[in-house]
Amino acid sequence: MFSKKLNSTLNIQNSTLKTNYPQPLNAINAINAINAINAINAKNVFSEVVMESKEIRRQFLQYFKEKGHEVVKSSPLLPQDDPTLLFTNAGMVQFKGVFLGLETRPYTRATSCQKCMRAGGKHSDLENVGHTARHHTFFEMLGNFSFGDYFKKEAITFAWELLTEWFRLPKEKLWVSVFEEDDEAESLWKTLTDVNPSQIVRLGAKDNFWQMGDTGPCGPCSEIIIDQGAEAGCGRADCNIECDCDRYLELWNLVFMQYNRDEQGNLTPLPKPSIDTGMGLERIAAVLQGKLNNFDTDLFSPIISSITTLQGVSYREDPKTDASVRVIADHIRASVFLLSEGLVPSNEGRGYVLRRIIRRASRHARLLGSEEPFLHRIVDAVIEAMGDVYPEIIDERERVKKLLKIEEERFIRTVEKGLQLFDDILKEVRSKNLDTIPGEEVFRLYDTFGFPLDLAKDIANDEGLKIDEEGFRKALEQQRIRARASRETEDQQENLIYSKIMEQAGQTLFVGYETLKKEATIKAIVKDGELSDTLKEGQEGEVILDRTPFYAESGGQVGDRGVIHSEAFHMEVLDTVKPIQGIHVHRVRVLRGEVRVNDRVTASVDKERRKATMRNHTATHLLHRALRMVLGEHVKQAGSLVEPERLRFDFTHYDSLRPEEIKEIEDIVNQKIMEDLPVRTDVMSIEDAINAGAMALFDEKYGDTVRVVSAGDFSKELCGGTHCNSTGEIGSFLILTEGSVASGIRRIEAITGEAVLGYIRKREDEFNRLKELLKTDSPLKRVEKLLKDLKTLEKEVERLKTSGASDVIGDALRNAVEVDGTKVVAVLSDGLNHKELRLLADRIKDRLQSGVIVAGAINDGEASVVCMVTKDLTDRFNAGQIMKRIAQLTNGKGGGRDVLAQGGTKDGNRFKELMKNIKEVFREG
């Protein structure tokens, strides 16, 4: 009946609602549909038309297309070629290179609806989301752009025409602000439009002058503002266009990019002035749908309906509930879009911002009463609202759900205790009528439970409280000082020695990229942590040369080994390290003769060892690229170790690799090895390297000049290590293991070249031995049969152990005692393990039907115990509590659920005596 009525309602040809809902409708879709209709049909006090968000997008882009603009697709939220930005935060970001004159496009006019994020960094609205009508993390920016084509005249005309003629906004409610020195803009507004001249306001640079950075393109701007009426305002008599309340709502910002600012702050006119405008879709949708809150628009209504339905809460009845619902609705949009672009939660950079967003939403879900992961359940609502516009979120639906569930499970698991203790701190602060939470208390939670400061700030903000961040930082610094003290004491003397050597002898010149053998001079010797003039036969120490072909351990690659010799002595190089930047230290053992400072020597690197290391290092680069191809662009290097024997590679990923993924990665790497791609190293500036597409590591520090290692067109990375001349030199590649090393970090260990051949031969030998032992040419089938037979025999043993227990069960039932009118059976049958005891207890329960069973067995003086309570008695007896009482009386351990528990004790004699007097367990103790 309800479904028929609803479908009938939806089939009505509403001029503003064009969505066709599927039939039959489920409950959530039904509620979402009704809310959409109500939102669209609401009385609109701001406009003569009511318009869906989809129609607003369409009409905006269509209008500018008719004005000669190229409709450009939204760029990703993760800027591909702008490391200065965490996220795309404005429509102009994808055109930044055009505005700066670094690139050209086949068009000079453009329009777009851009996905944007403002969370993290200086452009962050995270803490305000949920508490205001306008703040969001994820939002959409409508914009039009001119690259040296039209300027102020056309920009003003376009904006006014679209708002007043296409969107039918009442002209009397529109205000305009201009930069206080921009006479031209004010004059154009007066002559080109019929805006009320008294509603044109001049404002200062803080509000109406825009610049891309400290230097570069900049210019005045003009904002179009709508007066939403006194009921939307603060109620003050002096409320005006500059007030921070919601009465005067900024709709559209027109930036007139006409100057270039130099390093001295001087402004010079640009030869081709440009236009950059931005209007938030959420804001214009609220206005065109007659709403004073963005969350009441059709952009959010399906999501909010899904949240309230699944959580069983009402919206717009309780302010705290409403705030939590809005936080979840906003944050789930941001999470879905970021995850769909390949970003994964982590503890740094963009990944950390995503983790904060997910965890903040998860905490608010808990405030609504959710005890299990919740966010993955509302992904479908986001896709319903936005999937037709952004199909990429449809494609990534299942992956996004999986990642959200994993991250929420981690959050619940890791901060559960911290949340409970933080609630206690909040109660104590409120009881003392304080408005600030002590920083030392927050640090204690951070230090003990890993409770993040950001999460504490979010919770405090929701409760109207502040955190003493200075106190937190002081406590953190004190801990760091304590932790560093002993290390610095040990390291300081050592670093002083190497600094002194470099001051006197200069830096070591590394020539190991070009040669593995070099004549050199010994500049210093260190023995037992002190400078020395000599090293004698049999002694170990450290030697510093003026130049060396030995690679010093860095960037994950181990140091070289080899020999340093002259006619007078012979030294074995055990390792090469770089204790301070600029000095290569050779750790040596003197095998013959005596070594002195200023001796001339020949330094020779172990050639085969270096070659093996180079194979593994080049293979690491191929592996990194293959991982990104198979798993996604979210994969980033999180650590590596390159040795002659193997390579180890840590990377960001949310789940274990499937066998077919490992095979695909191996196949890609081996294919590139067989293609024998040339490996080239170029030295260039860091800027040129990044612009050329080289991959850099976020946690690495790079100088002004870097080495870029390329394997054909397949891989390109910043790297200071040593590499093959071509990928064919690697020979072959094999992954040995894949596993987890930390939350969100996976590790692969692999081998190359001769090590692969050795591994295969070893496995082949093992296989042949297995065939001999099993006396078959098909050992796999033989092992499968043996395991199957073993399982059958184990079941037979269990049956034989318990089938003869009929007499035991009968005796136990006859000897049952009563406790408060309930039968309690205590049975002791030695030689059984916990699994067999459960089988025995189950058989007793089947015959008992109602009662408590305590089954025990003694093996080697130790007792195993199982307790069962029939379901009809769980309101009076609890198996877990009974087991704890048994453990208490026998110095044992145990616990469990209401119907089943198990435990044990090392004191078998005491347990045996207790079983003879089982009523003792049920007495108050």
Short mmCIF file of C-alpha atoms in Angstrom, two decimals, residues 510 512-513 516 549-561 575-578 605 609-618 620-621 637 639-644 646-648 700 709 719-724:
data_model
loop_
_atom_site.label_atom_id
_atom_site.label_comp_id
_atom_site.label_asym_id
_atom_site.label_seq_id
_atom_site.Cartn_x
_atom_site.Cartn_y
_atom_site.Cartn_z
CA PHE A 510 82.58 9.60 -3.97
CA GLY A 512 81.70 4.87 -7.07
CA TYR A 513 79.16 5.67 -9.77
CA LEU A 516 84.88 0.25 -8.53
CA PRO A 549 84.57 4.08 -4.87
CA PHE A 550 82.84 2.51 -1.81
CA TYR A 551 79.13 3.36 -1.56
CA ALA A 552 78.19 4.35 2.02
CA GLU A 553 74.94 2.97 3.42
CA SER A 554 72.07 5.35 2.67
CA GLY A 555 68.65 5.43 1.03
CA GLY A 556 68.04 1.82 2.04
CA GLN A 557 71.07 0.47 0.15
CA VAL A 558 73.74 -1.24 2.28
CA GLY A 559 77.34 -0.08 2.21
CA ASP A 560 79.98 -1.66 -0.01
CA ARG A 561 82.62 -4.16 1.10
CA ASP A 575 81.24 -1.98 5.86
CA THR A 576 80.98 1.59 4.59
CA VAL A 577 78.83 4.15 6.41
CA LYS A 578 78.14 7.88 6.42
CA VAL A 605 85.02 -2.64 -4.13
CA ARG A 609 78.65 -8.06 -4.23
CA ARG A 610 78.09 -4.58 -5.71
CA LYS A 611 76.56 -6.09 -8.88
CA ALA A 612 74.13 -8.17 -6.81
CA THR A 613 73.16 -5.07 -4.82
CA MET A 614 72.64 -3.08 -8.03
CA ARG A 615 70.37 -5.82 -9.41
CA ASN A 616 68.23 -5.67 -6.30
CA HIS A 617 68.12 -1.86 -6.27
CA THR A 618 67.01 -1.56 -9.88
CA THR A 620 63.13 -2.34 -6.32
CA HIS A 621 62.27 0.52 -8.68
CA GLN A 637 57.24 3.60 -0.59
CA GLY A 639 60.87 2.00 3.60
CA SER A 640 63.34 -0.31 1.86
CA LEU A 641 66.43 -2.43 2.34
CA VAL A 642 68.66 -3.31 -0.62
CA GLU A 643 71.26 -5.99 0.07
CA PRO A 644 73.24 -8.32 -2.22
CA ARG A 646 67.69 -9.86 -1.25
CA LEU A 647 65.53 -6.76 -1.33
CA ARG A 648 62.87 -5.67 1.14
CA GLU A 700 63.38 12.13 2.22
CA VAL A 709 67.09 7.11 -12.26
CA CYS A 719 67.58 8.04 -6.12
CA GLY A 720 71.20 8.32 -5.01
CA GLY A 721 71.87 4.56 -5.12
CA THR A 722 73.77 2.39 -7.59
CA HIS A 723 71.98 0.64 -10.46
CA CYS A 724 72.34 -1.72 -13.42
#
